[in-house]
Coordinates of C-alpha atoms in Angstrom, one line a residue:
X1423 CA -18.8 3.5 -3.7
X1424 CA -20.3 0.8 -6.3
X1425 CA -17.5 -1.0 -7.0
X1426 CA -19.6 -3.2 -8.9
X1427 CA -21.2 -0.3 -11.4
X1428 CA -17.7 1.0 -12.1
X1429 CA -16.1 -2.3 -13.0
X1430 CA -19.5 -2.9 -15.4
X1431 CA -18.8 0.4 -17.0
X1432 CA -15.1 1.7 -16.9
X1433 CA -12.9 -0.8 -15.7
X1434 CA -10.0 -0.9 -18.6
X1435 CA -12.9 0.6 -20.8
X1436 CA -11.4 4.0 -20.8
X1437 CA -11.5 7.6 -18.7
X1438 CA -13.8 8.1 -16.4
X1439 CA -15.6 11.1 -13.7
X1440 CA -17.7 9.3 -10.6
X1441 CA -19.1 11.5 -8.2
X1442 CA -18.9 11.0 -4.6
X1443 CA -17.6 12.0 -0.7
X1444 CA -14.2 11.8 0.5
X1445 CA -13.4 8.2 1.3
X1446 CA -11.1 9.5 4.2
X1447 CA -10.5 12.7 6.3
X1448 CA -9.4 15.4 4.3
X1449 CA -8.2 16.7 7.4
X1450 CA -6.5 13.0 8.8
X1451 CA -4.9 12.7 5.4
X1452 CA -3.3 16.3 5.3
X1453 CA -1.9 15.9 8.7
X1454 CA 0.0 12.7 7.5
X1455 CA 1.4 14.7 4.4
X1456 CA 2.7 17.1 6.4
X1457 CA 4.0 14.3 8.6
X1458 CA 5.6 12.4 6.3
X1459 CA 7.6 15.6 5.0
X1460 CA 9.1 16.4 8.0
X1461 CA 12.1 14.3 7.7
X1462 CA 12.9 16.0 4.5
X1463 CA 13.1 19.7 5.5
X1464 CA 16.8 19.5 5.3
X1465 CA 17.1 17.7 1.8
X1466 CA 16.4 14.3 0.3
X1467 CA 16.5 11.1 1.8
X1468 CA 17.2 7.8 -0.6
X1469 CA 15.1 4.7 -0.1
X1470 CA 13.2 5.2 2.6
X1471 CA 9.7 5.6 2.5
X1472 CA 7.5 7.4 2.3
X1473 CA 9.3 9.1 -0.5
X1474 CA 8.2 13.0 -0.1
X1475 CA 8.8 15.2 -3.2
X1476 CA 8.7 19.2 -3.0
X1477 CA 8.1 21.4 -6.6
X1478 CA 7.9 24.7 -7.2
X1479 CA 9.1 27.3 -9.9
X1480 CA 11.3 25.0 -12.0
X1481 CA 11.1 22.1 -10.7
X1482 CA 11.9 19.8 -7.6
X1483 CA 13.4 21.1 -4.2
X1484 CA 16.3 19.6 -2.9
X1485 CA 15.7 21.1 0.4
X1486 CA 12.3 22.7 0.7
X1487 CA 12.7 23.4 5.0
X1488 CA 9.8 25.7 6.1
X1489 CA 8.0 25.7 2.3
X1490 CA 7.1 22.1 3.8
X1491 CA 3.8 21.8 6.6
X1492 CA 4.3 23.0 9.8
X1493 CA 2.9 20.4 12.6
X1494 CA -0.5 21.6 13.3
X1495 CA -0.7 23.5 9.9
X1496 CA -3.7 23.0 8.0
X1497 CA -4.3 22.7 4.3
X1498 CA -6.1 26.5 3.9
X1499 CA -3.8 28.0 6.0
X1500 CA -0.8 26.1 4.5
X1501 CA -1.1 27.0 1.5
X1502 CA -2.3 30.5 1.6
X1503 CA 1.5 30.8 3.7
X1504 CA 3.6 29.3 0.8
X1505 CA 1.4 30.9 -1.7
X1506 CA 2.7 32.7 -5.1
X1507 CA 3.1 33.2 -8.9
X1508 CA 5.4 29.6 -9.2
X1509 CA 2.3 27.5 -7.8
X1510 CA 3.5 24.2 -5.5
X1511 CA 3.1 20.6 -5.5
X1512 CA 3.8 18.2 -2.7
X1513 CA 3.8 14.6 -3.1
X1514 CA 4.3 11.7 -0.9
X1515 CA 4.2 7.7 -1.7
X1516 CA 3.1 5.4 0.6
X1517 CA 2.5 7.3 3.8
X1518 CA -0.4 5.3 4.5
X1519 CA 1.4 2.5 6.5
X1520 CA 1.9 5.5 8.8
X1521 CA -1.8 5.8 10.2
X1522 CA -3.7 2.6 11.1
X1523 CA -7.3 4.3 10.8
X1524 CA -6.4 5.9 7.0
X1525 CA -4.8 2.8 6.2
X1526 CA -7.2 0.1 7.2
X1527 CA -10.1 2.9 5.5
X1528 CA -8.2 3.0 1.9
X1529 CA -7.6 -1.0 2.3
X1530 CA -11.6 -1.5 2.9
X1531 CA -12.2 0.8 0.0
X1532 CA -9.7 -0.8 -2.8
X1533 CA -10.9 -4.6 -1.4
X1534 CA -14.5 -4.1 -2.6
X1535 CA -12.8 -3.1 -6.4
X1536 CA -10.9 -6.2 -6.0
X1537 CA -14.1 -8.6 -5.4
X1538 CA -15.3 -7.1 -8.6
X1539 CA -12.3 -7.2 -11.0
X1540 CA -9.2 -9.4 -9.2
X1541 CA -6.9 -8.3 -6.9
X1542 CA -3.2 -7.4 -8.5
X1543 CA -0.4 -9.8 -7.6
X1544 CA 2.0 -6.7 -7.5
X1545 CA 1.8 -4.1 -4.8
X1546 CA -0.1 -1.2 -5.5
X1547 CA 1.3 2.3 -4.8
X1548 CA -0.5 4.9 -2.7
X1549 CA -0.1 8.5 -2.8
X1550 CA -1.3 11.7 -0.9
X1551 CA -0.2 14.8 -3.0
X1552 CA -1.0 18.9 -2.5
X1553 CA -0.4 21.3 -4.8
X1554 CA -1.7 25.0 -5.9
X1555 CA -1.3 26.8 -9.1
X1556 CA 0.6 23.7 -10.7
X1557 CA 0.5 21.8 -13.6
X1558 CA 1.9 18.7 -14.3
X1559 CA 4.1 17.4 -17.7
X1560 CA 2.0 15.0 -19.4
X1561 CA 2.6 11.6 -18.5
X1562 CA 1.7 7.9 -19.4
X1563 CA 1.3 5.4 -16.9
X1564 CA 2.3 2.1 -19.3
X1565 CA 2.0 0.1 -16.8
X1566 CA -0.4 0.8 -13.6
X1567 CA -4.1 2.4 -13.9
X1568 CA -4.6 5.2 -11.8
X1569 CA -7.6 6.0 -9.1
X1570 CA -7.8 9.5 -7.6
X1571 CA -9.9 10.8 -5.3
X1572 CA -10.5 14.1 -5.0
X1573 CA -10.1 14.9 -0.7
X1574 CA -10.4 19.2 -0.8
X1575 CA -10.3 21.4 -3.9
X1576 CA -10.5 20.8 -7.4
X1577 CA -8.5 19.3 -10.1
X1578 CA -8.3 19.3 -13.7
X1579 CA -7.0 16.5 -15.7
X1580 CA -6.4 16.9 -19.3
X1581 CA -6.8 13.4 -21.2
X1582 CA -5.8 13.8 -25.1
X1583 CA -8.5 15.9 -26.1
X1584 CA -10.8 15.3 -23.2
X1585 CA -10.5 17.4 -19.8
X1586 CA -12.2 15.8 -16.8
X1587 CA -12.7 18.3 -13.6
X1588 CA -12.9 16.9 -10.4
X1589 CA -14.3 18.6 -7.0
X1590 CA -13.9 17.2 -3.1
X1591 CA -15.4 13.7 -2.9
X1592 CA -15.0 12.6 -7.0
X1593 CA -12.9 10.2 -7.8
X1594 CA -11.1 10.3 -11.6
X1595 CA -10.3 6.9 -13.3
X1596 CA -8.1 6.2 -16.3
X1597 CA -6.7 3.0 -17.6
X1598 CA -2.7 2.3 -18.3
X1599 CA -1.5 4.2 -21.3
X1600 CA -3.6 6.7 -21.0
X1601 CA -1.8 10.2 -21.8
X1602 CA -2.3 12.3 -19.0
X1603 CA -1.7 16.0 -17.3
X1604 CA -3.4 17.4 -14.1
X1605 CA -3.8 21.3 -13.3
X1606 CA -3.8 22.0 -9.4
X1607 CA -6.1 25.1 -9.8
X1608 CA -6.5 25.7 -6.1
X1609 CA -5.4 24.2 -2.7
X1610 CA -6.1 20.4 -3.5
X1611 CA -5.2 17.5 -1.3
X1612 CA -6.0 14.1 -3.2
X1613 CA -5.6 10.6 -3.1
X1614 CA -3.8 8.8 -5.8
X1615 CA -3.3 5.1 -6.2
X1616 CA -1.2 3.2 -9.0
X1617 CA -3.0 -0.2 -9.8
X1618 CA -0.9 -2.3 -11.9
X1619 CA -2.2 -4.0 -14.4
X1620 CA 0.2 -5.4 -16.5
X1621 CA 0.7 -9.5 -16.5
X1622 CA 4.6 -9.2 -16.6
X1623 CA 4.7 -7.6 -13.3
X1624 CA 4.1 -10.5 -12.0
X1625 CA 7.3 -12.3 -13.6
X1626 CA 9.3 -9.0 -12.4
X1627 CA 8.0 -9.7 -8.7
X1628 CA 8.7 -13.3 -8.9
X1629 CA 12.2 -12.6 -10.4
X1630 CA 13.1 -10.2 -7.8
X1631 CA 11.8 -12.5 -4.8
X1632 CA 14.1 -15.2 -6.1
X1633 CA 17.0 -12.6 -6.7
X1634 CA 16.9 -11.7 -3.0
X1635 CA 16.8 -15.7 -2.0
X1636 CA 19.9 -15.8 -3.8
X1637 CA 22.0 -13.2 -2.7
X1638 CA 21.3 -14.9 0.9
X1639 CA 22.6 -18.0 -0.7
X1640 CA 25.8 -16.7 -2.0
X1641 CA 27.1 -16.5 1.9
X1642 CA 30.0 -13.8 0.6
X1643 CA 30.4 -10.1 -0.9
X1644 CA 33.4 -11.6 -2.7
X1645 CA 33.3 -11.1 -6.8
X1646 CA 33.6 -14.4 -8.3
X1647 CA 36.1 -14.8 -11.5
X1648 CA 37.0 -17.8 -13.6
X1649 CA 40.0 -19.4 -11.5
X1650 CA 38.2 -19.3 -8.3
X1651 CA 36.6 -22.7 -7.2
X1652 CA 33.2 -23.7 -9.9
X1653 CA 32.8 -21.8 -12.7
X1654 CA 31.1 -18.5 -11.5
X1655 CA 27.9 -19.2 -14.0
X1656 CA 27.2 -22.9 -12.6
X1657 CA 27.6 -22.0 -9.7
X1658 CA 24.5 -19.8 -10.1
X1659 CA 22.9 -22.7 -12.2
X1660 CA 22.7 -24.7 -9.0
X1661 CA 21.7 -22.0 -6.3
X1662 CA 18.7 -21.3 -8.7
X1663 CA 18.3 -25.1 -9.1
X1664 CA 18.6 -25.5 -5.0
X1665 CA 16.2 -22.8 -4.3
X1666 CA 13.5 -24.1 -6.8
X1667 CA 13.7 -27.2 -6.1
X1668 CA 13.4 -27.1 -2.4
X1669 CA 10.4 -25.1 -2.6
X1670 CA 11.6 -22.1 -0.8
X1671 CA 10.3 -19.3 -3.1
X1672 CA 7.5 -20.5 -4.2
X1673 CA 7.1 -21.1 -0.2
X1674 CA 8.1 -17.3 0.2
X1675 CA 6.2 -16.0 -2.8
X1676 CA 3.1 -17.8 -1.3
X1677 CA 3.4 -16.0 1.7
X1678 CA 3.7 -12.4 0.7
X1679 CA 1.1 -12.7 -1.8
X1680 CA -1.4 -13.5 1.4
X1681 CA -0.2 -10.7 3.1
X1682 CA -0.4 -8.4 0.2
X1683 CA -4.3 -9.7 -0.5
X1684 CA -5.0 -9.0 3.0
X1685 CA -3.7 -5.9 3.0
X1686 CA -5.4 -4.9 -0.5
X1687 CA -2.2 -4.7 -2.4
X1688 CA -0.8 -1.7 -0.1
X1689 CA 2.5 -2.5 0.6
X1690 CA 4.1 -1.7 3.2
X1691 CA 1.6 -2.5 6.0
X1692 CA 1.1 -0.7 9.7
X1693 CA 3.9 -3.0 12.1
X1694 CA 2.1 -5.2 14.1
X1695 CA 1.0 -4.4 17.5
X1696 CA 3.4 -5.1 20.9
X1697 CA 2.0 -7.9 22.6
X1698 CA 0.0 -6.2 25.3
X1699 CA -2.9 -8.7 25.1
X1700 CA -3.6 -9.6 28.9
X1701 CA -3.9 -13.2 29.5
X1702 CA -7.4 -12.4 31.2
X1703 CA -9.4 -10.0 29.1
X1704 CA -12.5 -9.9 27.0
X1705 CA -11.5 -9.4 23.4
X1706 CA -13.7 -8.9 20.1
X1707 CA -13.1 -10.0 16.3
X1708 CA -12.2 -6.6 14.4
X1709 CA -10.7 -8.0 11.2
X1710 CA -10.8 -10.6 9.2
X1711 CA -7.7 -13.7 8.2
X1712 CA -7.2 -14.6 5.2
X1713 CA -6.3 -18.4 5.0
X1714 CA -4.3 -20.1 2.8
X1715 CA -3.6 -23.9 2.2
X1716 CA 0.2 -24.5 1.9
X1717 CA 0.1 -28.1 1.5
X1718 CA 3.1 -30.4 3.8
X1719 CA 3.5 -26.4 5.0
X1720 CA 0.5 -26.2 6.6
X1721 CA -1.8 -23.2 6.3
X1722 CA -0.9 -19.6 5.6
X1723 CA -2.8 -17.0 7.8
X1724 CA -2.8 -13.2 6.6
X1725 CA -4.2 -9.9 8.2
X1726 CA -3.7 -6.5 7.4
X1727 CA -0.4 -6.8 5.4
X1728 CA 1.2 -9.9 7.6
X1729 CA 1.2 -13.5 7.2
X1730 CA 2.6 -16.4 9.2
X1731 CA 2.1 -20.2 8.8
X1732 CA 0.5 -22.6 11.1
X1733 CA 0.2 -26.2 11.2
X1734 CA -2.7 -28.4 12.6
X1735 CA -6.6 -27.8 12.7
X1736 CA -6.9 -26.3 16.3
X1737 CA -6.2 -22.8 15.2
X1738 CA -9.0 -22.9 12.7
X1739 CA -11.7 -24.1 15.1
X1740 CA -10.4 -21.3 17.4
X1741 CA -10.8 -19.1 15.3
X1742 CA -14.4 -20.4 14.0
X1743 CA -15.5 -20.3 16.9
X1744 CA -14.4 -16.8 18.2
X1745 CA -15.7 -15.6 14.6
X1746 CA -19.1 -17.2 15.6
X1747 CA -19.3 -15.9 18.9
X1748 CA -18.1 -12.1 18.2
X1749 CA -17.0 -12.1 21.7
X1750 CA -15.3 -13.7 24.1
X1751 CA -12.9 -14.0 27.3
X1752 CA -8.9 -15.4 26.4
X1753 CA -9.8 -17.8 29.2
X1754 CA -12.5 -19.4 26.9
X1755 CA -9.6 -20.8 24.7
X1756 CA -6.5 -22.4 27.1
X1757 CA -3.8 -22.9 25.6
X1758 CA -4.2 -20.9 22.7
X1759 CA -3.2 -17.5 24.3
X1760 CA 0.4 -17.4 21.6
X1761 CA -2.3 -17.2 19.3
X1762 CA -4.7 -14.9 20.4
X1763 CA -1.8 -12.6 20.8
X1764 CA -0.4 -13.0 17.6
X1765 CA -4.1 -12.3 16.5
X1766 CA -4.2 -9.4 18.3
X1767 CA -1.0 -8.2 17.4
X1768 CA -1.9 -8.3 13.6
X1769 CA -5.2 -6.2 14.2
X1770 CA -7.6 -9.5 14.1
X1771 CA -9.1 -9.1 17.5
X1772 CA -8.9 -6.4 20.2
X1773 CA -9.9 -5.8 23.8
X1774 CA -13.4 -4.9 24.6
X1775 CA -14.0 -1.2 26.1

C-alpha cells in the first residue's frame, strides 16, 4: 500500500476507491469471526470484547445459536447454509487481539499511514464484519474516519450522491462526517477500522484516565453527603489536586500512549508471552521498542501494545547492540536475562529455529 500517495491525495480530502490485494488472509480473518462469535450462540454478552453482533430480517439477534459459524466452517459454505430472502450481517469489534499473526499484519499495515499523517492519541477500533443480501441504515461517523478493506466479495457503499463499489483486495476511504450506507451484495468478509480524528478525543481520554485514578483514590463505595467528614466537592478538589500534582497521570497517560503507538492505535493488544525464554538459547530481534524519555522516571519502553519503564543506560546498549548484531546467544548479555525475557515476552526477540 502507498501510504504516502493516499495521504497526498485523500487524507481528510474526501471519499475515496484504491485498488489492491487483501492485506490479511481472507481465510485467517474468517476463522477469527467465527471464533469470536462463539461465545454468543446463547445470547449477548455486556462488556467484553470482542463485541459480536448478529442481524438478520429486522434487525439484531439476541441469540443467533447455529445462524453463527460453525468451527471449521468457511465463508462460501457459511453463508450459502444461513442463506435467504432477509440477507445477514455479522459484525465483530476488536477480535484482532485474538490472533498474533492478523494482529501484528493489520498493526504493520496502519503504522506506515501513521508515518505519513500522525498517529491518533485515541485507540482506534478494528472490525471484521460478514454479511450477504444486507444493507445498512445510513450512518455518519462524526467523529472517526473509516478504512475498509475489502477481504472476499464485493461491497457497495453509497456516499450522498456518489456510490463507490469495492471488490476483494480494495480498500474504501471516507473522512468523518461523511454520510454513509453499505450494501452487502454477496458473501463479503471485510475489514473495517475507525480512525479517530477528532482533537477532543484526546481530552475525553485524558478525562477518563484521570477518572479511573480517582475512583482508586476514593478508598470506599460509600456515597458521600454534606454531614459526613469534608465537604464531598473539596474533597474531590484535592484528590484531583493530589493526583496532578504528583505526576501520576500524566505518568500513566505517558505510558499508555507508548503502548498504544507501538501497537498502532489497536487497543487491546495480544497478552504477552509466558516466560519460556531458556536461560541458554540463541534468540533473534523480531520487533521493534519504542522508547520513551520519562524524565526523574526513567525511560518508557513499548512493543506491540505493552509498555514498562526502566531506569539506567544498560538496557539501551543491550538492546543496541542485540539490534546491531541481529543475533545472538542470552549468554552474550549476563545479567540481563529479566530483560531479555521481558523482551521476549512482549514479542521483541524470539528463539532461533
Amino acid at each position: 500500500m502507498n501510504w504516502s500517495s493516499f495521504a497526498e491525495k485523500h487524507w481528510e480530502e474526501g471519499p475515496a476507491l484504491i485498488a489492491g490485494s487483501p492485506p490479511v488472509d481472507p481465510a485467517r480473518a474468517f476463522t477469527l469471526l467465527a471464533t469470536s462469535a462463539e461465545p454468543f450462540r446463547t445470547g449477548s454478552r455486556h462488556r467484553v470484547l470482542p463485541a459480536v453482533r448478529f442481524h438478520q430480517g429486522d434487525g439484531r439477534s439476541a441469540a443467533p445459536g447455529d445462524m453463527l459459524p460453525a468451527p471449521g466452517e468457511d465463508l462460501t459454505g457459511y453463508a450459502a447454509r444461513v442463506a435467504g430472502p432477509d440477507g445477514w450481517l455479522i459484525e465483530a469489534e476488536q477480535p484482532l487481539f485474538l490472533d498474533w499473526p492478523l494482529w501484528s499484519a493489520v498493526r504493520d499495515l496502519l503504522d506506515g499511514l501513521w508515518r505519513e499523517v500522525g498517529a491518533p492519541v485515541a485507540p482506534v477500533v478494528a472490525e471484521l464484519t460478514a454479511g450477504d443480501a444486507w444493507s445498512r441504515a445510513p450512518g455518519t461517523g462524526e467523529t472517526h474516519a473509516m478504512l475498509t478493506w475489502v477481504l472476499a466479495g464485493r461491497l457497495r457503499t453509497r456516499l450522498g450522491e456518489e456510490t463507490l463499489e469495492a471488490g476483494a483486495g480494495d480498500l474504501l476511504y471516507w473522512p468523518a462526517g461523511t454520510v454513509h450506507a453499505d450494501e452487502y451484495t454477496e458473501p463479503t468478509l471485510t475489514l473495517r477500522v475507525h480512525v479517530p480524528t477528532d482533537p477532543r478525543m484526546a481530552t475525553m481520554h485524558a478525562r477518563e484516565t484521570l477518572i479511573e485514578l480517582m475512583d482508586a483514590g476514593y478508598g470506599d463505595d460509600r456515597v458521600p453527603y454534606v454531614g459526613d467528614g469534608p465537604f464531598p466537592l473539596a474533597r474531590t478538589v484535592d484528590l484531583v489536586s493530589g493526583i496532578v500534582d504528583s505526576g501520576e497521570l500524566t505518568r500513566l497517560l505517558r505510558l499508555r500512549w507508548a503502548a498504544r503507538r507501538s501497537a498502532a492505535g489497536l487497543d487491546p493488544a495480544p497478552a504477552p508471552r509466558p516466560p519460556e525464554l531458556p536461560e541458554d538459547c540463541r534468540i533473534r530481534v523480531t520487533g521493534e521498542v519504542l522508547r520513551v524519555r520519562a524524565g526523574n522516571d526513567g525511560v518508557v519502553w513499548a512493543a506491540n501494545g505493552h509498555a514498562f519503564t526502566l531506569r539506567g543506560s544498560d538496557a539501551g546498549r543491550i538492546l543496541r547492540r542485540l539490534t546491531a548484531r541481529g543475533t545472538a546467544s542470552t549468554t552474550d548479555f549476563p545479567g540481563a536475562f529479566a530483560l531479555l525475557q521481558r523482551l521476549y515476552q512482549v514479542r521483541v526477540i524470539d528463539m532461533e529455529d
